[in-house]
mmCIF file of N, CA and C in Angstrom:
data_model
loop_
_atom_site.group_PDB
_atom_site.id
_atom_site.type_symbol
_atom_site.label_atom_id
_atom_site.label_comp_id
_atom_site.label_asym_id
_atom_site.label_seq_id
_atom_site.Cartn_x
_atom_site.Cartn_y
_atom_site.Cartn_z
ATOM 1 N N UNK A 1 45.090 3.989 124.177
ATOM 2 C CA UNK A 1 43.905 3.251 124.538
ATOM 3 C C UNK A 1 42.855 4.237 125.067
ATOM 4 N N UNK A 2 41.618 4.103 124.340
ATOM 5 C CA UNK A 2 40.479 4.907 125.167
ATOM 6 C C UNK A 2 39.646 3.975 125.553
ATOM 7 N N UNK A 3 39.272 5.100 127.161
ATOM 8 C CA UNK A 3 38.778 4.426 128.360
ATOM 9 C C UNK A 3 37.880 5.250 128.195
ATOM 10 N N UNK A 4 36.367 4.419 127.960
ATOM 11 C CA UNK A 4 35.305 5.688 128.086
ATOM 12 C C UNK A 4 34.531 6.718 129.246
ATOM 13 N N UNK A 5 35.069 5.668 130.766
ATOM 14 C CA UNK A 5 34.987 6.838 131.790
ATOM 15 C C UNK A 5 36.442 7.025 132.307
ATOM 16 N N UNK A 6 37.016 7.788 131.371
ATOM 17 C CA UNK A 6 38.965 8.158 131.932
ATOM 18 C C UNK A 6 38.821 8.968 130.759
ATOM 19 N N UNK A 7 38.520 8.700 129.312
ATOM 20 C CA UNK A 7 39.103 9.799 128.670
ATOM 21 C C UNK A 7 37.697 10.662 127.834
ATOM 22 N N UNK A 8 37.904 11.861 128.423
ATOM 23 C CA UNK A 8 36.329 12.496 128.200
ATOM 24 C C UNK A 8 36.137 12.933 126.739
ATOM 25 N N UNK A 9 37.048 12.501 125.995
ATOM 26 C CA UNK A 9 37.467 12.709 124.229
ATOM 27 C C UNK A 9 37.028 10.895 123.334
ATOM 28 N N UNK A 10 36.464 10.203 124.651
ATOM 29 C CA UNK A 10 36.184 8.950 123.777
ATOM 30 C C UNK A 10 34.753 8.905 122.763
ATOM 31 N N UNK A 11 33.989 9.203 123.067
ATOM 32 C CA UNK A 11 32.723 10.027 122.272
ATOM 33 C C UNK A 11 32.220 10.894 122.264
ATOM 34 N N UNK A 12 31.583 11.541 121.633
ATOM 35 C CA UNK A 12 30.945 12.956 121.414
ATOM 36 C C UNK A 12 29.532 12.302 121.026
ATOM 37 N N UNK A 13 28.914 13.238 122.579
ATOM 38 C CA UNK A 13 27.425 12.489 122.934
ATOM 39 C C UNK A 13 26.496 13.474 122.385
ATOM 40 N N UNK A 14 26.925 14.502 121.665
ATOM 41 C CA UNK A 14 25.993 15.584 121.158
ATOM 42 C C UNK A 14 24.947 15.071 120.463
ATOM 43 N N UNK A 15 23.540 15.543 120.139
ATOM 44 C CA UNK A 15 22.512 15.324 119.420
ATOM 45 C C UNK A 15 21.957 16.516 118.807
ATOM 46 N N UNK A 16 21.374 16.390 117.645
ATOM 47 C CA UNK A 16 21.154 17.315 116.573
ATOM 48 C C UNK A 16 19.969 17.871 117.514
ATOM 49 N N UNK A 17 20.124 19.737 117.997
ATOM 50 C CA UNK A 17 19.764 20.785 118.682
ATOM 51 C C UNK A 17 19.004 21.691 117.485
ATOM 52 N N UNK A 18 17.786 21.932 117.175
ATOM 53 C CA UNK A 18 17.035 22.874 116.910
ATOM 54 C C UNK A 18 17.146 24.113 117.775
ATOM 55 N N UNK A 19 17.992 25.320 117.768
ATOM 56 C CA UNK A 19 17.976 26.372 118.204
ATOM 57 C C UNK A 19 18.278 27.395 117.458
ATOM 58 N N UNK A 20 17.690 27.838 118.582
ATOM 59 C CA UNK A 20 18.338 29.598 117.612
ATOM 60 C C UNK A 20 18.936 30.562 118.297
ATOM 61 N N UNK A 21 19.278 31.451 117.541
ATOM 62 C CA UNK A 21 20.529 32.515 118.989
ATOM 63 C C UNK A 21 19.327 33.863 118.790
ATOM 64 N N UNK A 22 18.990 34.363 119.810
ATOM 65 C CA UNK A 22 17.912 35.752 119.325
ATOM 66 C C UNK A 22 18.960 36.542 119.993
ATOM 67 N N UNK A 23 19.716 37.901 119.137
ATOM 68 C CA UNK A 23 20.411 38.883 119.767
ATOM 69 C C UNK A 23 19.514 39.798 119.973
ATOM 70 N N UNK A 24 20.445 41.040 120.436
ATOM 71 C CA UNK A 24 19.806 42.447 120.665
ATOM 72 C C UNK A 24 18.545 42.467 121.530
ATOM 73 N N UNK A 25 18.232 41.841 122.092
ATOM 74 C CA UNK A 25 16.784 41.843 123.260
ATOM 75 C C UNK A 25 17.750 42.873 124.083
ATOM 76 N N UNK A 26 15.948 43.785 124.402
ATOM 77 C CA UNK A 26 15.947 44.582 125.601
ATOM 78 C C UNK A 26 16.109 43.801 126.933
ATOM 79 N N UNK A 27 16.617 45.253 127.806
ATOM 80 C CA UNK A 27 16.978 44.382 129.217
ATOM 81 C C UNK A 27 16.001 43.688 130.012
ATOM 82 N N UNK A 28 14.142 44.439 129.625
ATOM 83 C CA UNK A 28 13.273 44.037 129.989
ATOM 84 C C UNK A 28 12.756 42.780 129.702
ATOM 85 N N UNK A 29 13.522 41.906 128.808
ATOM 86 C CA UNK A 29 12.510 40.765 128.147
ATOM 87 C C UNK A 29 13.446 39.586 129.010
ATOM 88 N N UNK A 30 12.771 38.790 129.295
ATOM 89 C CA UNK A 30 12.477 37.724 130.131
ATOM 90 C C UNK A 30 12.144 36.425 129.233
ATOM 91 N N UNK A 31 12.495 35.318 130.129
ATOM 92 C CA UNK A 31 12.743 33.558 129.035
ATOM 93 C C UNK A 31 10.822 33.810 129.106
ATOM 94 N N UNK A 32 10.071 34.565 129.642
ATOM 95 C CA UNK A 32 8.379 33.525 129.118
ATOM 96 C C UNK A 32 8.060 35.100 128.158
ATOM 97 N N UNK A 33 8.610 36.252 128.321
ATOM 98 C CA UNK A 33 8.503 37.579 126.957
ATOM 99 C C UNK A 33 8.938 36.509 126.080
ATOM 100 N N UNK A 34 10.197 36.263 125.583
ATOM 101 C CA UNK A 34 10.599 35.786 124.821
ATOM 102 C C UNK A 34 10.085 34.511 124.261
ATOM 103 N N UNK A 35 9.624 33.499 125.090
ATOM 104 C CA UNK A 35 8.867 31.895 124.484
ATOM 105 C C UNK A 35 7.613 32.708 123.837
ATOM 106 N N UNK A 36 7.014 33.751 124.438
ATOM 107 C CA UNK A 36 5.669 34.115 123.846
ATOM 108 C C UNK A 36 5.738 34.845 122.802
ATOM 109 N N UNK A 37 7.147 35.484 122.617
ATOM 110 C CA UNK A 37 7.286 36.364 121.158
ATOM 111 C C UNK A 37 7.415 35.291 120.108
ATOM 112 N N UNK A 38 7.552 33.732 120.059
ATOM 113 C CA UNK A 38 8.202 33.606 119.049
ATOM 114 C C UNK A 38 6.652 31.887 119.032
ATOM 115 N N UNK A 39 5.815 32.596 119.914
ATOM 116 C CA UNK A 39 4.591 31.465 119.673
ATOM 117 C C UNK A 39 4.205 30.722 118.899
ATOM 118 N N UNK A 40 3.621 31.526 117.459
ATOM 119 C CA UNK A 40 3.172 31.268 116.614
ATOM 120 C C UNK A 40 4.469 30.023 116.132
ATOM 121 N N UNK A 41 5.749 29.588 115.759
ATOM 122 C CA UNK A 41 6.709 29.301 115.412
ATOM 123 C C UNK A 41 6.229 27.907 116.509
ATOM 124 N N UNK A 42 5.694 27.628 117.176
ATOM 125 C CA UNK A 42 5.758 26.498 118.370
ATOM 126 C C UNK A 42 6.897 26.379 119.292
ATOM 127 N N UNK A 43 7.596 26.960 119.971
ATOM 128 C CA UNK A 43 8.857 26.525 120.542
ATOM 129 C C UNK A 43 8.583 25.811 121.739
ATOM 130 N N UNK A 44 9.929 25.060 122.116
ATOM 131 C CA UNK A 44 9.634 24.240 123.207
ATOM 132 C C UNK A 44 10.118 24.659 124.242
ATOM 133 N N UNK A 45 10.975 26.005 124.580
ATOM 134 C CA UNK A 45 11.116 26.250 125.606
ATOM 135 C C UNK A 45 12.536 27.625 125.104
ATOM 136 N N UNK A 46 12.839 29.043 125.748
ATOM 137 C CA UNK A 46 13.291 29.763 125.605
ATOM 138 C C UNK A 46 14.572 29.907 127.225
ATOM 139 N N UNK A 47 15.485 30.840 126.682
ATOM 140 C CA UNK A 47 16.367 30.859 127.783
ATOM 141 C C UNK A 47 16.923 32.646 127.683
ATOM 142 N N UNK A 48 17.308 33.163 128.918
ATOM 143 C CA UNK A 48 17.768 34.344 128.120
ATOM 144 C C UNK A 48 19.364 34.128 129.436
ATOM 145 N N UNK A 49 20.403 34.466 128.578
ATOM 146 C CA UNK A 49 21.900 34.366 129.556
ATOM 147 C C UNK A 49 22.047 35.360 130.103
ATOM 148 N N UNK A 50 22.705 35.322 131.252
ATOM 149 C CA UNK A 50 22.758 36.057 132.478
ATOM 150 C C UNK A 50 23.960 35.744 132.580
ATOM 151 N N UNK A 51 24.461 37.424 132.924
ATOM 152 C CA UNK A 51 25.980 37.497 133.843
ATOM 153 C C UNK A 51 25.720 36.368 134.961
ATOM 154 N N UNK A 52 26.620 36.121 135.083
ATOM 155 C CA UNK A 52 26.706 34.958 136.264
ATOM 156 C C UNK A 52 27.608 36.236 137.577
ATOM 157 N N UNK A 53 27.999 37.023 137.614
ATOM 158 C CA UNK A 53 27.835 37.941 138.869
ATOM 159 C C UNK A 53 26.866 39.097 138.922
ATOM 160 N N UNK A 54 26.817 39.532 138.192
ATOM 161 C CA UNK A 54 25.090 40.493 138.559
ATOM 162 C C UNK A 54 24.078 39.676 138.014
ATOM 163 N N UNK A 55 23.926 38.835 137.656
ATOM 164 C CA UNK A 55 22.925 38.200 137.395
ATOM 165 C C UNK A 55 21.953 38.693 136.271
ATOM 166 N N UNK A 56 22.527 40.158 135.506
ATOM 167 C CA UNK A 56 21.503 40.467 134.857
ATOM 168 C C UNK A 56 21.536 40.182 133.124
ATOM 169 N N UNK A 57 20.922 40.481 132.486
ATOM 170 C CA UNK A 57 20.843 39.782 130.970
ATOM 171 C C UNK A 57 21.978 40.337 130.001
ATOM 172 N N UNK A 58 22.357 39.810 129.571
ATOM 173 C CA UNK A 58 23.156 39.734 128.119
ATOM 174 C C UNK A 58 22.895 40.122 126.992
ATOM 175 N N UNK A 59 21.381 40.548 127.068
ATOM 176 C CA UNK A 59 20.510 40.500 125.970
ATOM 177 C C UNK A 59 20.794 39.835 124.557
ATOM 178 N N UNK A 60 20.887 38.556 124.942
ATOM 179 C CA UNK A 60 20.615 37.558 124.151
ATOM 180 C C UNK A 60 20.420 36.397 124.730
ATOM 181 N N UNK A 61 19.923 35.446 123.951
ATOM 182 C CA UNK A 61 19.057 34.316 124.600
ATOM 183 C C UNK A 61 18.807 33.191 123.268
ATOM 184 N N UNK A 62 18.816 32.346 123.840
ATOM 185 C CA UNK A 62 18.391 30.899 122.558
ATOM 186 C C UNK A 62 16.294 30.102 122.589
ATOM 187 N N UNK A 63 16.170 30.059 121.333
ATOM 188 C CA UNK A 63 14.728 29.802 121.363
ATOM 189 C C UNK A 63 15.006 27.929 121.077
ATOM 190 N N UNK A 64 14.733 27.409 121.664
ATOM 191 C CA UNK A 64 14.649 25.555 120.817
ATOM 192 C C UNK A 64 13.180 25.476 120.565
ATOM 193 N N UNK A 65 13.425 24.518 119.516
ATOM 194 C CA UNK A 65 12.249 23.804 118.648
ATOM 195 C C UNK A 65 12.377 22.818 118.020
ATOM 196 N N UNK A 66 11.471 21.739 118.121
ATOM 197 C CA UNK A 66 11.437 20.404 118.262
ATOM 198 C C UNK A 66 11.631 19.533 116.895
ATOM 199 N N UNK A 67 11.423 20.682 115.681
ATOM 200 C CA UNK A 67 11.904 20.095 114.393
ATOM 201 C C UNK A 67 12.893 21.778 113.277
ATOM 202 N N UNK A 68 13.391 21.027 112.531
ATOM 203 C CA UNK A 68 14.243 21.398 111.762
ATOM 204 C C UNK A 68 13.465 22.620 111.286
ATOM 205 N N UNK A 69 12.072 22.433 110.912
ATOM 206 C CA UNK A 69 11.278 23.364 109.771
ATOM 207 C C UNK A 69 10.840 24.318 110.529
ATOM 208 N N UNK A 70 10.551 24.276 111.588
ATOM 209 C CA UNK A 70 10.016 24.978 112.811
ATOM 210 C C UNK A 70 11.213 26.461 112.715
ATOM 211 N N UNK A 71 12.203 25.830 112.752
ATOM 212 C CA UNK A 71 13.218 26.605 113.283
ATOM 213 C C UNK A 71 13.771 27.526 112.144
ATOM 214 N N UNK A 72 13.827 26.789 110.871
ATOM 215 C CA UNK A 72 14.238 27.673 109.465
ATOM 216 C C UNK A 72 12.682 28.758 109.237
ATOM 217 N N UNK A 73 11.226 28.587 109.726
ATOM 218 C CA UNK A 73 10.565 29.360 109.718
ATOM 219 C C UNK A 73 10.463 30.594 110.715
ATOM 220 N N UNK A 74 11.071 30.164 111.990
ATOM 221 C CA UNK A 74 11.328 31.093 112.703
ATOM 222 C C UNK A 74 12.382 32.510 112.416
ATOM 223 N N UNK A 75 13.437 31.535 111.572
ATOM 224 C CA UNK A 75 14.894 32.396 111.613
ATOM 225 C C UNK A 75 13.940 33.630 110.353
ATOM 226 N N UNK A 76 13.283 33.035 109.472
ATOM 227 C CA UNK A 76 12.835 33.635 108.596
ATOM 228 C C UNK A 76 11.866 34.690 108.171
ATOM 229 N N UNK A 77 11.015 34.307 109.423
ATOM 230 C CA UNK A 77 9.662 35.149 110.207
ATOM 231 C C UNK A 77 10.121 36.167 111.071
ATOM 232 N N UNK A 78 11.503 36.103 112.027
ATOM 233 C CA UNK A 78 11.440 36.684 113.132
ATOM 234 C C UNK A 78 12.739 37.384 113.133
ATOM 235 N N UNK A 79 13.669 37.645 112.131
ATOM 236 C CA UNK A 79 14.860 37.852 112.049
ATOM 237 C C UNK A 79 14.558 39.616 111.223
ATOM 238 N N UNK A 80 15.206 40.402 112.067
ATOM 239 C CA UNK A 80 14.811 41.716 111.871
ATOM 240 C C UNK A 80 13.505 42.624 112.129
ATOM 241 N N UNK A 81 12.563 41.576 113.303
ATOM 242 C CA UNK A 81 11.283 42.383 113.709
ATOM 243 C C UNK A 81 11.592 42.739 115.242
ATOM 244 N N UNK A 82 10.886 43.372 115.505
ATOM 245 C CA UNK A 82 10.603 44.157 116.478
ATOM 246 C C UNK A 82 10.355 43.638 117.776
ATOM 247 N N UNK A 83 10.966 43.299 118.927
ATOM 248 C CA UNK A 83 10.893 43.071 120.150
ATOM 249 C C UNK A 83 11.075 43.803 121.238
ATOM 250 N N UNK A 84 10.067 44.498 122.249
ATOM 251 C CA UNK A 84 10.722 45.144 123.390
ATOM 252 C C UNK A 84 11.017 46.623 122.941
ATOM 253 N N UNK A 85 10.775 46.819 121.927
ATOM 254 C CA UNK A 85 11.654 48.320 121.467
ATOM 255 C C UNK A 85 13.077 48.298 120.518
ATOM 256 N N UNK A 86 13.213 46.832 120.022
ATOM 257 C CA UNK A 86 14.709 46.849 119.846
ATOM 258 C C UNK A 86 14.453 45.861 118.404
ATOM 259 N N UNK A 87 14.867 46.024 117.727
ATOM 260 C CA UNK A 87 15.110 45.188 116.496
ATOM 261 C C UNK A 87 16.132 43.741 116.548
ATOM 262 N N UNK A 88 15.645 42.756 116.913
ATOM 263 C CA UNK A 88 16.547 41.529 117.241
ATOM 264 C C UNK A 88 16.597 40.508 115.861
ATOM 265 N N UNK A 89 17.668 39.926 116.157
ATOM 266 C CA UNK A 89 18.500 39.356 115.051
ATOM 267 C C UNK A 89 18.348 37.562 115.792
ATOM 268 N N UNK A 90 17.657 37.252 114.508
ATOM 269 C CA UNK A 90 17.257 35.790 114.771
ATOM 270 C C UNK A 90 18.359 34.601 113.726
ATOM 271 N N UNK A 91 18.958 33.708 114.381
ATOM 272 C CA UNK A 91 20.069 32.821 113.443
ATOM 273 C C UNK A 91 19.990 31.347 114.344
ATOM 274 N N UNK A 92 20.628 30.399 113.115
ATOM 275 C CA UNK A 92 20.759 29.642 113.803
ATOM 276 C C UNK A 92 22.277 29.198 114.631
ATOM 277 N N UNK A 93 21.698 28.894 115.785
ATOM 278 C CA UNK A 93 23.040 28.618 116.589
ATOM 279 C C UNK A 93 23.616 27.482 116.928
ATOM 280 N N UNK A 94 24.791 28.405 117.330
ATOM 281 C CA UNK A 94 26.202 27.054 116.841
ATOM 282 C C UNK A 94 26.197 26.217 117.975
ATOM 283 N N UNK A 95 26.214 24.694 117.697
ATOM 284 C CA UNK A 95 25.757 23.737 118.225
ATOM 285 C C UNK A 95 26.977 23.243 118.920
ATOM 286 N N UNK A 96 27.229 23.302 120.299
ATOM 287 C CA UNK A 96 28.590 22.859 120.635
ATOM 288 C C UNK A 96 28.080 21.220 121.068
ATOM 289 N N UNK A 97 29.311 20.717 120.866
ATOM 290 C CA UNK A 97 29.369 19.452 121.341
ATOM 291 C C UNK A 97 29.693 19.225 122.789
ATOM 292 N N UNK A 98 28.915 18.560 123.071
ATOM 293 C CA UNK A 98 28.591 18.001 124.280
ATOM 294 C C UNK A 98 29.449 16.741 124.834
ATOM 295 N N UNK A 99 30.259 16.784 125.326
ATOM 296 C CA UNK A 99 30.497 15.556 125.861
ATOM 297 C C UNK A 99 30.510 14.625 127.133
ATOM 298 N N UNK A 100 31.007 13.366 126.697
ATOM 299 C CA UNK A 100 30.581 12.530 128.074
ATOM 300 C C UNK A 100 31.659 13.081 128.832
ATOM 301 N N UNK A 101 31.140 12.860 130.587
ATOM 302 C CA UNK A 101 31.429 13.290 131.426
ATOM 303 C C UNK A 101 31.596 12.216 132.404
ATOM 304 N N UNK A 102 32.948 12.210 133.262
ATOM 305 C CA UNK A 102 32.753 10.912 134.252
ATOM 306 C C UNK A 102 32.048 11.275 135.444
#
């Protein structure tokens, strides 16, 4: 029997995510470097991941955008140019599922 606040496997609340994974960023680039590198493309908002004990970057980070076409022009425009000093690798990223939570 599934209980939808007891078993956290009763739906999968995920929704179709326009993102992208940007690798290889320098240590210098920052989530508003990064929303502004990828302007022209419209994005709705950039992130860059951080060690969670030094706190410092990963150098990589995800761009979202608000439609499908947005995002296949980005991967296409921005995948092998020049950021920061560093040649970054633009794809689309893997969409984990999200689920409900009690």
């Amino acid at each position: 029997m599934l209980v939808p606040w007891w078993d956290s496997d009763w739906k999968d609340r995920s929704r179709i995510e326009y993102r992208t994974y940007v690798g290889n960023l320098s240590w210098s680039t920052d989530e508003r470097s990064l929303k502004d590198a990828f302007h022209a493309y419209s994005p709705l908002s950039a992130e860059i991941v951080t060690d969670r004990e030094t706190g410092r970057s990963r150098r990589f980070g995800f761009v979202n955008f608000g439609d499908d076409n947005s995002m296949n022009n980005t991967i296409q425009g921005m995948d092998g140019q020049e950021l920061g000093g560093r040649t970054i690798t633009v794809s689309r990223a893997n969409q984990r599922p999200r689920r409900w939570r009690a």
